[in-house]
Amino acid sequence: MKNKIKSWILLLVFCFSLVPFGAGQAGGPGRTFAEARSLLYLGGVFLEDEASLDTAVRFPGLMAPAPVVRQAEGAEEILNRMIHATKQERNDHDANCRQLKIQYQSAGDQAAVQKLTSYCEGERQRLSNRISFLRRLRGGDRRKLLTHWWHSVKRGSANFWRRIGPLGRNILRKVGDEAFNTVASGGSLSGEVVRRLAKQVVKSQAREELKKVVYRGVERLLRGQVEIARAAGVLEDDGEGDDPQFLEGDVDQFDDGVLSEDEVQESAANQAEEEEDCPGDSSWVAPYWDEVIQPQLVAEGRICQQTAIAIYKSCLQDQGIQGVCPEDALAHCDPLYRAIPRTESSGTVTQKLTVMHSEAQNIAASLVYNGSGGSGVRGKISYILQDRHLCTIRVTSTLSGTFDLDTCTLSGTAQVTEVYEGTACASVCSGGSCPVTRSASVPWQAILEDGEISGGVNGNGSSVSGFGFGTP
Amino acid sequence: MAKVEQVSGNRKGKRIWIPLGIVCGGILVVLGGIFLWAGWQGYQEAPKLIEGSVPQGSSGVGYLLTPDQAGIQTELGPPEAFTLLFYEEETVDGSLRDVRLESWDYYSQGVGYTFINGELTGEDELDISEIGQLAPMPYDPEQFEAYMSLNEVLAAASLETYVEIPLEKAFLEGGDLYYGESLTFGLVDGELRYLEALALIEE
């Protein structure tokens, strides 16, 4: 009897030891900047219209007859938007890291560069891991069998409640649309009042603003970390002055050696001479940008590097606001100008692509264009769609068009052929008439942004369906 | 005799069916329970539209503008759009300090300001030519403070209708995103960490 009591007490003690008292009390801030930053990016992405997302939902309709996936609509849309937000976050993170690195190197602060490098690499890895995990979830939820099963049951049951319960009917199918409607109207305005988001109207400006806010947050965070590391004696300052070799190497990874900063500085100096006095504000930046820098960027094939350009422009504006003369401002921001990568070589560029559809398989896609712009853009995209109803669609398309270097857009006409196979393609193969072949000539458009292509073939108003594509 | 055996056989058959029925019924009840429980979990994790919410709780004490912010507000009025981020940073002595990172946008004047803990840290030109007629902004930055609860935010913003999007664990564990009129905000573990008051153009 005594042994029995002892056994029970031991079991009880063991069970208590399993309770995670004090879990999550790790060192460092619990409420991190990274969490707030991720929310900031995601908050904006849900208000973007679907057309601006680099996902399968850009041109709906290809796999339209699939009413069973109602619950998945909302869930998949959320995953798409999370991936999009994380990609934006990672792009801006990279740009901010580049800018800060140049800033610290210019100041000869190698200790800060050291801290920055480890922070940047860690954050980049974290964001990349997040993207690949979210992609895996979107591409068929390859979680462990039990987890997968549990999620299927939850989905099925939630669908059941949606049909019969008033609570369930609040579950959203199109999350972005509802979020936008709620923001624009609060659910209280009549349909006669039309409201648009100012952020959407001034899109590029809003993106630039977002980057600057995040940049300032990161700058402060790193300054704090460097101070802490120095106080703890972890970082050693290695003397005053630049490390020119290191700086050159860092900048030159984006540069092919033909630099134009001398010309830019010369023009600025001339302008400053003409003005006799310093303007003392940033009023000179906008006209100087339009007249000198913008054409220069186009001429040098750097114009499609929007993020790096925005950082450079922001540097000039900051200098202007601080009352720095144009000559000095241009000299100060010159490393950032040199860091703007040349996207385009003057020769032929072949870009591998992927199709933005979670059910696309056997994708073979590429686009060939001339780096200095003009006609002669050509491409081929082929893939197979196999939905859960065993409907197989083989899609092949041949693209031709032009590359407008001023706007970084590629556009033209695509000859799209779809072959529907399998009797389950109910909307097309009714009466067992499969295989059915559909073919049409439709427009396509893509944008080259920061060296990455994203675009789509627009099937609206034609017998074929559209699809999105982009750099993998 | 044969009749008696038949009756006894029928009874035996009934005896088997009763426990079998109870077991099957039990299994069905358990499966049904799992299904309903899963549905409730699915509902909790699904994006939803909440209507007719009556926020319970106070709207918090609010935030006091710093001299930098008050100066700008006196000159230009309340911001036409603003963003707030709340987080902690580590100090040299190892303690944690709250950070309030905010940006105020004045589209009409073409200028944006960034503040960190109320101190002006950046001024940016907003290169906007024609933005049109802006709807009145129903919120001020002072209404919101760090780590407010959902109820406090709803009360501060007087929101009755909003969209709630629980976030995938892989994106941000414990994170929820919300959209209300002219407003989006995010909570982590029930604490306000991000808020953006959005300018709207009326047509």
PDB file of C-alpha atoms in Angstrom, chain A residues 177-381:
ATOM      1  CA  ASP A 177     -11.638  42.647 -50.309  1.00  0.00           C
ATOM      2  CA  GLU A 178     -13.370  42.631 -46.934  1.00  0.00           C
ATOM      3  CA  ALA A 179     -10.419  44.302 -45.233  1.00  0.00           C
ATOM      4  CA  PHE A 180     -10.390  47.024 -47.866  1.00  0.00           C
ATOM      5  CA  ASN A 181     -14.159  47.548 -47.676  1.00  0.00           C
ATOM      6  CA  THR A 182     -14.014  47.809 -43.915  1.00  0.00           C
ATOM      7  CA  VAL A 183     -11.167  50.314 -44.033  1.00  0.00           C
ATOM      8  CA  ALA A 184     -12.820  52.384 -46.733  1.00  0.00           C
ATOM      9  CA  SER A 185     -16.320  52.437 -45.283  1.00  0.00           C
ATOM     10  CA  GLY A 186     -16.234  51.040 -41.773  1.00  0.00           C
ATOM     11  CA  GLY A 187     -19.305  49.111 -42.849  1.00  0.00           C
ATOM     12  CA  SER A 188     -21.449  52.183 -42.356  1.00  0.00           C
ATOM     13  CA  LEU A 189     -21.339  54.139 -45.613  1.00  0.00           C
ATOM     14  CA  SER A 190     -23.812  53.784 -48.425  1.00  0.00           C
ATOM     15  CA  GLY A 191     -22.658  52.509 -51.795  1.00  0.00           C
ATOM     16  CA  GLU A 192     -22.896  56.029 -53.229  1.00  0.00           C
ATOM     17  CA  VAL A 193     -19.831  57.199 -51.329  1.00  0.00           C
ATOM     18  CA  VAL A 194     -16.636  56.110 -53.020  1.00  0.00           C
ATOM     19  CA  ARG A 195     -13.442  56.211 -51.023  1.00  0.00           C
ATOM     20  CA  ARG A 196      -9.961  55.289 -52.084  1.00  0.00           C
ATOM     21  CA  LEU A 197      -6.874  54.758 -50.006  1.00  0.00           C
ATOM     22  CA  ALA A 198      -4.448  57.642 -50.307  1.00  0.00           C
ATOM     23  CA  LYS A 199      -1.626  55.118 -49.939  1.00  0.00           C
ATOM     24  CA  GLN A 200      -2.768  53.345 -53.068  1.00  0.00           C
ATOM     25  CA  VAL A 201      -2.961  56.573 -55.024  1.00  0.00           C
ATOM     26  CA  VAL A 202       0.602  57.520 -54.103  1.00  0.00           C
ATOM     27  CA  LYS A 203       1.874  53.976 -54.190  1.00  0.00           C
ATOM     28  CA  SER A 204       5.589  54.455 -54.911  1.00  0.00           C
ATOM     29  CA  GLN A 205       5.781  57.355 -52.489  1.00  0.00           C
ATOM     30  CA  ALA A 206       4.128  55.271 -49.787  1.00  0.00           C
ATOM     31  CA  ARG A 207       6.628  52.451 -50.340  1.00  0.00           C
ATOM     32  CA  GLU A 208       9.489  54.891 -50.083  1.00  0.00           C
ATOM     33  CA  GLU A 209       8.048  56.322 -46.886  1.00  0.00           C
ATOM     34  CA  LEU A 210       7.689  52.831 -45.414  1.00  0.00           C
ATOM     35  CA  LYS A 211      11.320  52.028 -46.201  1.00  0.00           C
ATOM     36  CA  LYS A 212      12.503  55.208 -44.523  1.00  0.00           C
ATOM     37  CA  VAL A 213      10.553  54.554 -41.349  1.00  0.00           C
ATOM     38  CA  VAL A 214      11.896  51.016 -41.152  1.00  0.00           C
ATOM     39  CA  TYR A 215      15.407  52.230 -41.955  1.00  0.00           C
ATOM     40  CA  ARG A 216      15.300  54.610 -39.003  1.00  0.00           C
ATOM     41  CA  GLY A 217      14.108  51.827 -36.739  1.00  0.00           C
ATOM     42  CA  VAL A 218      16.888  49.489 -37.859  1.00  0.00           C
ATOM     43  CA  GLU A 219      19.492  52.230 -37.565  1.00  0.00           C
ATOM     44  CA  ARG A 220      18.501  52.897 -33.974  1.00  0.00           C
ATOM     45  CA  LEU A 221      18.351  49.197 -33.141  1.00  0.00           C
ATOM     46  CA  LEU A 222      21.858  48.634 -34.473  1.00  0.00           C
ATOM     47  CA  ARG A 223      23.264  51.687 -32.776  1.00  0.00           C
ATOM     48  CA  GLY A 224      21.947  50.295 -29.511  1.00  0.00           C
ATOM     49  CA  GLN A 225      23.369  46.837 -30.180  1.00  0.00           C
ATOM     50  CA  VAL A 226      26.782  48.251 -31.058  1.00  0.00           C
ATOM     51  CA  GLU A 227      26.776  50.288 -27.834  1.00  0.00           C
ATOM     52  CA  ILE A 228      25.875  47.215 -25.796  1.00  0.00           C
ATOM     53  CA  ALA A 229      28.503  45.094 -27.517  1.00  0.00           C
ATOM     54  CA  ARG A 230      31.133  47.773 -26.964  1.00  0.00           C
ATOM     55  CA  ALA A 231      30.191  48.145 -23.314  1.00  0.00           C
ATOM     56  CA  ALA A 232      30.499  44.395 -22.919  1.00  0.00           C
ATOM     57  CA  GLY A 233      33.876  44.460 -24.675  1.00  0.00           C
ATOM     58  CA  VAL A 234      32.631  42.109 -27.399  1.00  0.00           C
ATOM     59  CA  LEU A 235      33.439  44.575 -30.182  1.00  0.00           C
ATOM     60  CA  GLU A 236      36.856  46.078 -30.586  1.00  0.00           C
ATOM     61  CA  ASP A 237      37.273  49.302 -32.521  1.00  0.00           C
ATOM     62  CA  ASP A 238      40.070  48.945 -35.017  1.00  0.00           C
ATOM     63  CA  GLY A 239      41.197  52.510 -35.193  1.00  0.00           C
ATOM     64  CA  GLU A 240      40.162  55.516 -37.144  1.00  0.00           C
ATOM     65  CA  GLY A 241      39.800  55.856 -40.873  1.00  0.00           C
ATOM     66  CA  ASP A 242      38.340  53.916 -43.734  1.00  0.00           C
ATOM     67  CA  ASP A 243      39.265  50.551 -45.004  1.00  0.00           C
ATOM     68  CA  PRO A 244      39.268  51.511 -48.677  1.00  0.00           C
ATOM     69  CA  GLN A 245      39.887  48.025 -49.966  1.00  0.00           C
ATOM     70  CA  PHE A 246      36.872  46.655 -48.111  1.00  0.00           C
ATOM     71  CA  LEU A 247      34.659  49.534 -49.164  1.00  0.00           C
ATOM     72  CA  GLU A 248      35.596  49.232 -52.813  1.00  0.00           C
ATOM     73  CA  GLY A 249      35.015  45.517 -52.774  1.00  0.00           C
ATOM     74  CA  ASP A 250      31.600  45.923 -51.231  1.00  0.00           C
ATOM     75  CA  VAL A 251      30.438  48.580 -53.635  1.00  0.00           C
ATOM     76  CA  ASP A 252      31.935  46.971 -56.689  1.00  0.00           C
ATOM     77  CA  GLN A 253      29.902  43.819 -56.320  1.00  0.00           C
ATOM     78  CA  PHE A 254      27.037  45.808 -57.808  1.00  0.00           C
ATOM     79  CA  ASP A 255      29.094  47.699 -60.313  1.00  0.00           C
ATOM     80  CA  ASP A 256      30.796  46.849 -63.528  1.00  0.00           C
ATOM     81  CA  GLY A 257      33.501  49.457 -63.130  1.00  0.00           C
ATOM     82  CA  VAL A 258      32.214  52.188 -65.477  1.00  0.00           C
ATOM     83  CA  LEU A 259      31.398  54.871 -62.961  1.00  0.00           C
ATOM     84  CA  SER A 260      29.727  58.169 -63.591  1.00  0.00           C
ATOM     85  CA  GLU A 261      29.828  59.852 -60.244  1.00  0.00           C
ATOM     86  CA  ASP A 262      32.402  62.338 -61.515  1.00  0.00           C
ATOM     87  CA  GLU A 263      29.940  63.582 -64.090  1.00  0.00           C
ATOM     88  CA  VAL A 264      27.193  63.772 -61.481  1.00  0.00           C
ATOM     89  CA  GLN A 265      29.415  65.703 -59.089  1.00  0.00           C
ATOM     90  CA  GLU A 266      30.581  68.019 -61.836  1.00  0.00           C
ATOM     91  CA  SER A 267      27.013  68.894 -62.776  1.00  0.00           C
ATOM     92  CA  ALA A 268      26.148  69.508 -59.165  1.00  0.00           C
ATOM     93  CA  ALA A 269      29.154  71.752 -58.742  1.00  0.00           C
ATOM     94  CA  ASN A 270      28.139  73.769 -61.787  1.00  0.00           C
ATOM     95  CA  GLN A 271      24.641  74.143 -60.459  1.00  0.00           C
ATOM     96  CA  ALA A 272      25.936  75.248 -57.072  1.00  0.00           C
ATOM     97  CA  GLU A 273      28.127  77.878 -58.719  1.00  0.00           C
ATOM     98  CA  GLU A 274      25.178  79.217 -60.662  1.00  0.00           C
ATOM     99  CA  GLU A 275      23.191  79.596 -57.490  1.00  0.00           C
ATOM    100  CA  GLU A 276      25.947  81.576 -55.748  1.00  0.00           C
ATOM    101  CA  ASP A 277      24.603  80.562 -52.347  1.00  0.00           C
ATOM    102  CA  CYS A 278      23.467  77.290 -50.897  1.00  0.00           C
ATOM    103  CA  PRO A 279      19.664  76.928 -51.090  1.00  0.00           C
ATOM    104  CA  GLY A 280      19.754  75.730 -47.476  1.00  0.00           C
ATOM    105  CA  ASP A 281      16.878  73.299 -48.054  1.00  0.00           C
ATOM    106  CA  SER A 282      15.918  70.385 -50.267  1.00  0.00           C
ATOM    107  CA  SER A 283      14.266  72.449 -53.003  1.00  0.00           C
ATOM    108  CA  TRP A 284      17.106  71.723 -55.443  1.00  0.00           C
ATOM    109  CA  VAL A 285      16.723  67.932 -55.230  1.00  0.00           C
ATOM    110  CA  ALA A 286      13.547  67.458 -57.319  1.00  0.00           C
ATOM    111  CA  PRO A 287      14.588  69.529 -60.376  1.00  0.00           C
ATOM    112  CA  TYR A 288      18.136  68.229 -60.255  1.00  0.00           C
ATOM    113  CA  TRP A 289      16.803  64.711 -60.070  1.00  0.00           C
ATOM    114  CA  ASP A 290      14.576  65.149 -63.117  1.00  0.00           C
ATOM    115  CA  GLU A 291      17.155  66.955 -65.207  1.00  0.00           C
ATOM    116  CA  VAL A 292      20.368  65.138 -64.365  1.00  0.00           C
ATOM    117  CA  ILE A 293      20.052  61.992 -62.300  1.00  0.00           C
ATOM    118  CA  GLN A 294      17.024  60.338 -63.882  1.00  0.00           C
ATOM    119  CA  PRO A 295      18.440  60.474 -67.444  1.00  0.00           C
ATOM    120  CA  GLN A 296      21.773  59.309 -66.069  1.00  0.00           C
ATOM    121  CA  LEU A 297      20.175  56.283 -64.428  1.00  0.00           C
ATOM    122  CA  VAL A 298      18.438  55.356 -67.677  1.00  0.00           C
ATOM    123  CA  ALA A 299      21.622  55.819 -69.683  1.00  0.00           C
ATOM    124  CA  GLU A 300      23.605  53.629 -67.310  1.00  0.00           C
ATOM    125  CA  GLY A 301      21.045  50.832 -67.112  1.00  0.00           C
ATOM    126  CA  ARG A 302      20.434  51.363 -63.389  1.00  0.00           C
ATOM    127  CA  ILE A 303      16.870  52.631 -63.639  1.00  0.00           C
ATOM    128  CA  CYS A 304      15.170  49.320 -62.784  1.00  0.00           C
ATOM    129  CA  GLN A 305      16.732  49.175 -59.322  1.00  0.00           C
ATOM    130  CA  GLN A 306      13.907  51.006 -57.586  1.00  0.00           C
ATOM    131  CA  THR A 307      14.880  50.183 -54.000  1.00  0.00           C
ATOM    132  CA  ALA A 308      18.493  51.330 -54.280  1.00  0.00           C
ATOM    133  CA  ILE A 309      17.385  54.416 -56.202  1.00  0.00           C
ATOM    134  CA  ALA A 310      14.865  55.301 -53.499  1.00  0.00           C
ATOM    135  CA  ILE A 311      17.596  55.053 -50.867  1.00  0.00           C
ATOM    136  CA  TYR A 312      19.892  57.305 -52.863  1.00  0.00           C
ATOM    137  CA  LYS A 313      17.135  59.852 -53.414  1.00  0.00           C
ATOM    138  CA  SER A 314      16.218  59.755 -49.753  1.00  0.00           C
ATOM    139  CA  CYS A 315      19.853  60.435 -48.852  1.00  0.00           C
ATOM    140  CA  LEU A 316      19.897  63.520 -51.086  1.00  0.00           C
ATOM    141  CA  GLN A 317      16.636  64.749 -49.578  1.00  0.00           C
ATOM    142  CA  ASP A 318      17.850  64.198 -46.030  1.00  0.00           C
ATOM    143  CA  GLN A 319      21.008  66.155 -46.820  1.00  0.00           C
ATOM    144  CA  GLY A 320      18.955  68.923 -48.397  1.00  0.00           C
ATOM    145  CA  ILE A 321      16.666  69.158 -45.375  1.00  0.00           C
ATOM    146  CA  GLN A 322      19.710  69.432 -43.142  1.00  0.00           C
ATOM    147  CA  GLY A 323      20.789  72.428 -45.237  1.00  0.00           C
ATOM    148  CA  VAL A 324      23.789  70.730 -46.855  1.00  0.00           C
ATOM    149  CA  CYS A 325      24.840  72.335 -50.143  1.00  0.00           C
ATOM    150  CA  PRO A 326      24.180  70.311 -53.328  1.00  0.00           C
ATOM    151  CA  GLU A 327      27.869  69.734 -53.982  1.00  0.00           C
ATOM    152  CA  ASP A 328      28.484  68.303 -50.530  1.00  0.00           C
ATOM    153  CA  ALA A 329      25.195  66.384 -50.520  1.00  0.00           C
ATOM    154  CA  LEU A 330      26.066  64.661 -53.773  1.00  0.00           C
ATOM    155  CA  ALA A 331      29.523  63.838 -52.501  1.00  0.00           C
ATOM    156  CA  HIS A 332      28.056  62.468 -49.262  1.00  0.00           C
ATOM    157  CA  CYS A 333      25.490  60.292 -51.048  1.00  0.00           C
ATOM    158  CA  ASP A 334      27.830  59.246 -53.821  1.00  0.00           C
ATOM    159  CA  PRO A 335      28.583  55.782 -52.365  1.00  0.00           C
ATOM    160  CA  LEU A 336      24.855  55.096 -52.512  1.00  0.00           C
ATOM    161  CA  TYR A 337      24.738  56.114 -56.157  1.00  0.00           C
ATOM    162  CA  ARG A 338      27.629  53.798 -56.897  1.00  0.00           C
ATOM    163  CA  ALA A 339      25.858  51.028 -55.029  1.00  0.00           C
ATOM    164  CA  ILE A 340      22.868  51.135 -57.386  1.00  0.00           C
ATOM    165  CA  PRO A 341      23.360  47.943 -59.375  1.00  0.00           C
ATOM    166  CA  ARG A 342      23.332  48.029 -63.140  1.00  0.00           C
ATOM    167  CA  THR A 343      20.401  45.766 -63.812  1.00  0.00           C
ATOM    168  CA  GLU A 344      20.903  45.611 -67.496  1.00  0.00           C
ATOM    169  CA  SER A 345      23.846  44.706 -69.544  1.00  0.00           C
ATOM    170  CA  SER A 346      23.607  46.104 -73.041  1.00  0.00           C
ATOM    171  CA  GLY A 347      23.429  42.565 -74.417  1.00  0.00           C
ATOM    172  CA  THR A 348      20.823  39.846 -74.369  1.00  0.00           C
ATOM    173  CA  VAL A 349      19.448  38.839 -70.978  1.00  0.00           C
ATOM    174  CA  THR A 350      17.832  35.448 -70.409  1.00  0.00           C
ATOM    175  CA  GLN A 351      15.653  35.323 -67.302  1.00  0.00           C
ATOM    176  CA  LYS A 352      14.307  32.048 -65.924  1.00  0.00           C
ATOM    177  CA  LEU A 353      10.745  32.357 -64.669  1.00  0.00           C
ATOM    178  CA  THR A 354       8.205  30.446 -62.646  1.00  0.00           C
ATOM    179  CA  VAL A 355       4.419  30.349 -62.851  1.00  0.00           C
ATOM    180  CA  MET A 356       2.602  31.797 -59.841  1.00  0.00           C
ATOM    181  CA  HIS A 357       0.061  29.083 -59.348  1.00  0.00           C
ATOM    182  CA  SER A 358       0.140  26.655 -56.456  1.00  0.00           C
ATOM    183  CA  GLU A 359      -1.048  23.779 -58.626  1.00  0.00           C
ATOM    184  CA  ALA A 360       1.279  24.355 -61.573  1.00  0.00           C
ATOM    185  CA  GLN A 361       3.660  21.500 -62.292  1.00  0.00           C
ATOM    186  CA  ASN A 362       6.397  20.774 -64.853  1.00  0.00           C
ATOM    187  CA  ILE A 363       7.031  24.479 -65.301  1.00  0.00           C
ATOM    188  CA  ALA A 364       9.398  25.503 -68.089  1.00  0.00           C
ATOM    189  CA  ALA A 365       9.502  29.281 -68.458  1.00  0.00           C
ATOM    190  CA  SER A 366      11.979  31.898 -69.585  1.00  0.00           C
ATOM    191  CA  LEU A 367      12.061  35.373 -71.054  1.00  0.00           C
ATOM    192  CA  VAL A 368      14.746  36.801 -73.320  1.00  0.00           C
ATOM    193  CA  TYR A 369      15.180  40.563 -73.788  1.00  0.00           C
ATOM    194  CA  ASN A 370      17.752  43.120 -74.732  1.00  0.00           C
ATOM    195  CA  GLY A 371      19.186  44.919 -71.699  1.00  0.00           C
ATOM    196  CA  SER A 372      19.199  48.274 -73.458  1.00  0.00           C
ATOM    197  CA  GLY A 373      15.473  48.063 -74.139  1.00  0.00           C
ATOM    198  CA  GLY A 374      13.510  47.936 -77.374  1.00  0.00           C
ATOM    199  CA  SER A 375      11.646  45.272 -79.242  1.00  0.00           C
ATOM    200  CA  GLY A 376      12.679  41.663 -79.665  1.00  0.00           C
ATOM    201  CA  VAL A 377      11.447  40.398 -76.293  1.00  0.00           C
ATOM    202  CA  ARG A 378      10.526  36.746 -76.575  1.00  0.00           C
ATOM    203  CA  GLY A 379       9.644  34.033 -74.133  1.00  0.00           C
ATOM    204  CA  LYS A 380       8.136  30.602 -73.641  1.00  0.00           C
ATOM    205  CA  ILE A 381       6.057  29.428 -70.702  1.00  0.00           C
TER     206      ILE A 381
END
